[in-house]
Short mmCIF file of C-alpha atoms and ligand atoms in Angstrom, two decimals:
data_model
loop_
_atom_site.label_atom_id
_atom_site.label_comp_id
_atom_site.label_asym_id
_atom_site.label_seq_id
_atom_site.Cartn_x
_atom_site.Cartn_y
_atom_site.Cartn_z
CA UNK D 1 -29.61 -6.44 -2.29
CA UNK D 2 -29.05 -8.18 1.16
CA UNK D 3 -28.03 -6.16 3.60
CA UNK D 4 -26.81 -6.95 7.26
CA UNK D 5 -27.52 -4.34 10.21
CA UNK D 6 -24.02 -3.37 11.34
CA UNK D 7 -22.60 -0.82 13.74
CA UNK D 8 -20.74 2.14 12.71
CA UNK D 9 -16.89 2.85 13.62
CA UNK D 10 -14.88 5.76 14.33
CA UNK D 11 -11.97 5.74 12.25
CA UNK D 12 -8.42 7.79 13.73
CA UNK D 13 -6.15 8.56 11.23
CA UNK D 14 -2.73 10.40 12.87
CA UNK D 15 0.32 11.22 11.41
CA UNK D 16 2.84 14.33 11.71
CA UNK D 17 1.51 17.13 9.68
CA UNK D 18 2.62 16.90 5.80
CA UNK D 19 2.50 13.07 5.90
CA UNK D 20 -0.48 13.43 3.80
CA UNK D 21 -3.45 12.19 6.01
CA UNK D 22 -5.41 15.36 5.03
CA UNK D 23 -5.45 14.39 1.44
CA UNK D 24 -6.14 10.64 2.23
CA UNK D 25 -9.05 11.39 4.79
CA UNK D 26 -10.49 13.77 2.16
CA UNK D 27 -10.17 11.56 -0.85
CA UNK D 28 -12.39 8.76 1.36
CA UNK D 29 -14.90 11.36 1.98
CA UNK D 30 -15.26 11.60 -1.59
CA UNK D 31 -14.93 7.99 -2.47
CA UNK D 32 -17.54 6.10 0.38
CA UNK D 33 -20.44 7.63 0.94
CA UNK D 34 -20.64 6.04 4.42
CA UNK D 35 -18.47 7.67 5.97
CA UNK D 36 -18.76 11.43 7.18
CA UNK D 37 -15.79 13.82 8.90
CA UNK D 38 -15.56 15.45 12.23
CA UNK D 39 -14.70 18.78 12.03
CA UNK D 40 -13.08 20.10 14.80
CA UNK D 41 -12.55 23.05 16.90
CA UNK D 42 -9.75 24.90 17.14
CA UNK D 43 -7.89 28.09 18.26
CA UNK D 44 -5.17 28.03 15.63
CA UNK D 45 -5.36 31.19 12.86
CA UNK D 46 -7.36 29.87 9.87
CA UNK D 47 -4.56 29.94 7.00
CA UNK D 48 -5.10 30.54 3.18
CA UNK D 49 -7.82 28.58 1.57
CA UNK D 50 -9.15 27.24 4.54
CA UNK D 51 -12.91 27.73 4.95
CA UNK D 52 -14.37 28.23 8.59
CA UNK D 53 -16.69 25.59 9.66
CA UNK D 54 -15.31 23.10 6.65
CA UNK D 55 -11.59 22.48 7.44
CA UNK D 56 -11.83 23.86 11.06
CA UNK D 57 -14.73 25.49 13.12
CA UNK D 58 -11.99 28.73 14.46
CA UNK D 59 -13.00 29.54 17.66
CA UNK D 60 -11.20 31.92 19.96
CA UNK D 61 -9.74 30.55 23.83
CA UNK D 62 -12.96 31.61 25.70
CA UNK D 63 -15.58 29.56 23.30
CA UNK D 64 -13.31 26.50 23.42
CA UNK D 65 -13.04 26.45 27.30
CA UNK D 66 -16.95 27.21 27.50
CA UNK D 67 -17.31 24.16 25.18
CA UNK D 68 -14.88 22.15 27.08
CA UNK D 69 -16.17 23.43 30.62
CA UNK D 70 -19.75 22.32 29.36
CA UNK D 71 -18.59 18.69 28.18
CA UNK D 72 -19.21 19.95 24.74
CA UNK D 73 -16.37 17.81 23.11
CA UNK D 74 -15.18 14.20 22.84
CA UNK D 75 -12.03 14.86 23.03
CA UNK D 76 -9.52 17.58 22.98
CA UNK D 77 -5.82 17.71 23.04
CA UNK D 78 -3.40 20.86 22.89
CA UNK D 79 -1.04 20.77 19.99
CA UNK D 80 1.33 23.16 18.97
CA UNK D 81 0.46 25.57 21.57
CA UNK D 82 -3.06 25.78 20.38
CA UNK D 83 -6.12 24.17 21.13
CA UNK D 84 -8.09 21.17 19.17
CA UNK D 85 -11.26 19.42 20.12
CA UNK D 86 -13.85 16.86 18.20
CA UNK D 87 -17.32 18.40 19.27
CA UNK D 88 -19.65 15.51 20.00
CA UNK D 89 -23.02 16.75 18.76
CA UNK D 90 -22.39 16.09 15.18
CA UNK D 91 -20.26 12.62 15.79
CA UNK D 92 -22.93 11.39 17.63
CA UNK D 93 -25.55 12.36 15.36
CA UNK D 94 -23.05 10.98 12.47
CA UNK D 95 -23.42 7.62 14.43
CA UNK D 96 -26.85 7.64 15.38
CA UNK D 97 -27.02 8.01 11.44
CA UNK D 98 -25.33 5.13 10.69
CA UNK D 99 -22.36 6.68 8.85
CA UNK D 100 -18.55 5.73 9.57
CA UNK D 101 -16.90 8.49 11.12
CA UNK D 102 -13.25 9.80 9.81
CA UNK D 103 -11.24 11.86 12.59
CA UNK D 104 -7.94 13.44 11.78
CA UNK D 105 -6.72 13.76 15.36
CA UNK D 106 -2.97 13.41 17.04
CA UNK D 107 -2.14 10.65 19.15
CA UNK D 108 -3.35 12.26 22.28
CA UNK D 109 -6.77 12.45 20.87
CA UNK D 110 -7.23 8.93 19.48
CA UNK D 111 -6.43 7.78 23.18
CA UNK D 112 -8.99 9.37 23.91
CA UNK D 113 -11.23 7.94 21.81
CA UNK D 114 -9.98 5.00 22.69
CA UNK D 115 -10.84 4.83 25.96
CA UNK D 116 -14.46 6.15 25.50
CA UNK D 117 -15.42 4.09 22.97
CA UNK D 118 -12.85 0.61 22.49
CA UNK D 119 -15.19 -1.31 20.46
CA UNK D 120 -15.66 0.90 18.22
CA UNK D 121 -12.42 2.54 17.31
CA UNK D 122 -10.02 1.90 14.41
CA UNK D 123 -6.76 3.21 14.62
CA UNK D 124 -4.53 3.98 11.66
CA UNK D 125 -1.44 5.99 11.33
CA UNK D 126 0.00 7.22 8.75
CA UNK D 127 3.89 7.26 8.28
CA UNK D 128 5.86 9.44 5.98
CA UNK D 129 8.37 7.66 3.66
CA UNK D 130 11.17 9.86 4.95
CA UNK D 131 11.99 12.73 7.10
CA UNK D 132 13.36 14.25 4.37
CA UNK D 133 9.98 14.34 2.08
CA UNK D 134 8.38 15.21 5.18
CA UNK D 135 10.06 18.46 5.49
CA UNK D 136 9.77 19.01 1.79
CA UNK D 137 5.68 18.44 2.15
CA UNK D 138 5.71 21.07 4.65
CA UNK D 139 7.95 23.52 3.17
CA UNK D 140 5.63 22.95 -0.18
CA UNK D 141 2.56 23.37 1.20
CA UNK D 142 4.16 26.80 2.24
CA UNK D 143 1.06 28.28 4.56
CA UNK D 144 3.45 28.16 7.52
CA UNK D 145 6.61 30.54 7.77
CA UNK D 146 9.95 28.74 8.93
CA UNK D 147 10.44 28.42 12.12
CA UNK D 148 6.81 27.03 12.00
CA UNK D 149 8.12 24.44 9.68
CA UNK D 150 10.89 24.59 12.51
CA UNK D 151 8.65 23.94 15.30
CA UNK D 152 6.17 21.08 13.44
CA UNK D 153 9.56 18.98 11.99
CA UNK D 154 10.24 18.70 15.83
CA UNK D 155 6.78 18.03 16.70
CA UNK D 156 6.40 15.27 13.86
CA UNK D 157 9.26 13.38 15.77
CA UNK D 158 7.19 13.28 18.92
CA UNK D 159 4.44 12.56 16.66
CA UNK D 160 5.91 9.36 14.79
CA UNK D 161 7.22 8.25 18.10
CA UNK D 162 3.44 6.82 18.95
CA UNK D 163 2.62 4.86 15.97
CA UNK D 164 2.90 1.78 17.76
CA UNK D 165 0.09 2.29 19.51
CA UNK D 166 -2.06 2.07 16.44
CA UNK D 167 -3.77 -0.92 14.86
CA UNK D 168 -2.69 0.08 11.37
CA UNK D 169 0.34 1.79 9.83
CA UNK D 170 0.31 2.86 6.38
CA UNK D 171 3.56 3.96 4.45
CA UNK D 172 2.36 6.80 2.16
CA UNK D 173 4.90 7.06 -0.11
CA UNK D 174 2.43 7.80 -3.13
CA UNK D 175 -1.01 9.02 -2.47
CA UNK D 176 -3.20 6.23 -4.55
CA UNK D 177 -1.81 3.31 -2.99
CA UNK D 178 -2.06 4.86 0.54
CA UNK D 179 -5.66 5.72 -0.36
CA UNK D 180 -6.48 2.15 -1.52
CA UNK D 181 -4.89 0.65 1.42
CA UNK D 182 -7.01 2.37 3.62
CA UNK D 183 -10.07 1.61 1.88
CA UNK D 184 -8.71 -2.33 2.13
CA UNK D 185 -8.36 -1.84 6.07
CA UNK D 186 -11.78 -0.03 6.39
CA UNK D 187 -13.97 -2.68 3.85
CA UNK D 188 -12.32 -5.44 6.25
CA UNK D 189 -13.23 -3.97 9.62
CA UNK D 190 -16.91 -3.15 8.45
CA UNK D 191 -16.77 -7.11 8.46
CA UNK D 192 -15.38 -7.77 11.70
CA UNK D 193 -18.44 -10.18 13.66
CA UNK D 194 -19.13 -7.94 16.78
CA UNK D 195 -20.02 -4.88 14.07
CA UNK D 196 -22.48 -6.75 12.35
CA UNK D 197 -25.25 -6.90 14.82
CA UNK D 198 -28.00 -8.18 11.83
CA UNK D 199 -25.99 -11.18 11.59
CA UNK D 200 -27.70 -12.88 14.74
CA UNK D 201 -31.16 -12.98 12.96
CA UNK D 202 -29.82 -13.52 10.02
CA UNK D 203 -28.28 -16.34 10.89
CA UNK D 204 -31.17 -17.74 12.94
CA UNK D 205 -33.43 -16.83 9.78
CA UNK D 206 -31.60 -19.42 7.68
CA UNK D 207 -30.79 -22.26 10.38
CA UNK D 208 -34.12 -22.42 11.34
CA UNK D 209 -34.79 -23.08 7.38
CA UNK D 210 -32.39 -26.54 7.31
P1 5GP A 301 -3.08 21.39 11.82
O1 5GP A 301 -2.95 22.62 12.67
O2 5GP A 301 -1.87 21.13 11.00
O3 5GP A 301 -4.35 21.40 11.00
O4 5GP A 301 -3.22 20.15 12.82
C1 5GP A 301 -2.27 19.92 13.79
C2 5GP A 301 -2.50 18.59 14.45
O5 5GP A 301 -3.69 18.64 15.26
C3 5GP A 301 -2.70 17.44 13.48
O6 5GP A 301 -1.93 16.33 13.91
C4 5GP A 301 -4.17 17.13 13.58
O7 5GP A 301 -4.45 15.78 13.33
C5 5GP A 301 -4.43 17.47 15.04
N1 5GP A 301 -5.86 17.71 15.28
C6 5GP A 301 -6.75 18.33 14.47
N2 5GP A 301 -7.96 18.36 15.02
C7 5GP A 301 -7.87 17.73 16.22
C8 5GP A 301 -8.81 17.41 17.24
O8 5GP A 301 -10.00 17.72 17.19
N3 5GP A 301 -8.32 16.75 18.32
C9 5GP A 301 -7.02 16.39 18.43
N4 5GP A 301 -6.66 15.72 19.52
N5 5GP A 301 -6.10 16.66 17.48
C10 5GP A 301 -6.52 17.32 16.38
#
């Protein structure tokens, strides 16, 4: 099979928590096997059924500020009061790979990105389809007591108020279709011209054969 030479991207999903980019982000991990997922630091409490070094690596203040004193991460943003940072080791072995990388970062931390690496960031964010099955996704997922819930339904509004500064907005209003959207956007960006380095001697290759 033909194959072009093409550059990997770092793909930014954000949304408020319980807009489901968790689930969609995880699905895609399962579903391309190009892509990989940052795992990232933080200083939150672990909560039920999350595994250490999987969902999170949970670190406490003094090995995050190390890491961040050292230049250790790519970014890293405070959110709720706690602490969240993509360590670059693995991202940039991820990339040196070849592999897509997924982030699940806030707003703060895609501009980030952003401005280290413009070429090479996609930005998507994902939108609940109402406050109301917002709150009801958090209150579901019931890991975080209420004035948590509280705390994050106010924080979701700050949240929601960047989407416009990403590239992409996808309404998930039911899981499948949000997934397959996101595979749409991500197919069509691997094809963008300046990601496709291979196509210069490809395209030489076959010009010089007319
Ligand atoms: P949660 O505590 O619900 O897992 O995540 C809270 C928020 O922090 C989410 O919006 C999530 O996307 C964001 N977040 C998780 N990891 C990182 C990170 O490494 N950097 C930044 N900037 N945000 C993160």
């Amino acid at each position: 099979m033909l194959t072009i030479k093409r550059r990997p991207m770092l793909i930014a999903f954000s949304s408020p928590s319980g807009a489901g980019k968790t689930s969609i982000t995880r699905r895609l991990l399962g579903l391309d096997e190009q892509v990989r997922l940052s795992v990232s630091w933080t200083t939150r409490p672990m909560r039920p059924g999350e595994i250490d070094g999987q969902d999170y690596t949970f670190v406490d203040q003094k090995t995050f500020d190390d890491k961040v004193a050292e230049g250790g991460f790519l970014e890293h943003a405070g959110v709720f009061g706690k602490s969240y940072g993509t360590p670059r080791d693995y991202v940039d072995a991820a990339l040196a790979e070849g592999h897509d990388m997924l982030f699940d970062i806030d707003w703060k931390g895609t501009q980030q990105l952003r401005a280290s690496m413009p070429d090479d960031i996609v930005t998507i964010f994902i939108l609940p389809p109402s406050k109301a099955s917002l709150e009801e996704r958090l209150r579901r997922r019931a890991q975080d007591d209420e004035a948590t819930v509280a705390r994050r339904m106010a924080e979701a509004n700050d949240e929601i108020s960047h989407w416009g500064e990403y590239e992409y907005i996808i309404v998930n209003d039911f899981l499948e279709r949000a997934l397959q959207e996101a595979r749409e956007i991500i197919a069509a960006e691997r094809l963008r011209r300046h990601r496709q380095p291979g196509l210069v001697p490809f395209v030489q290759g076959m010009m010089a054969e007319f």
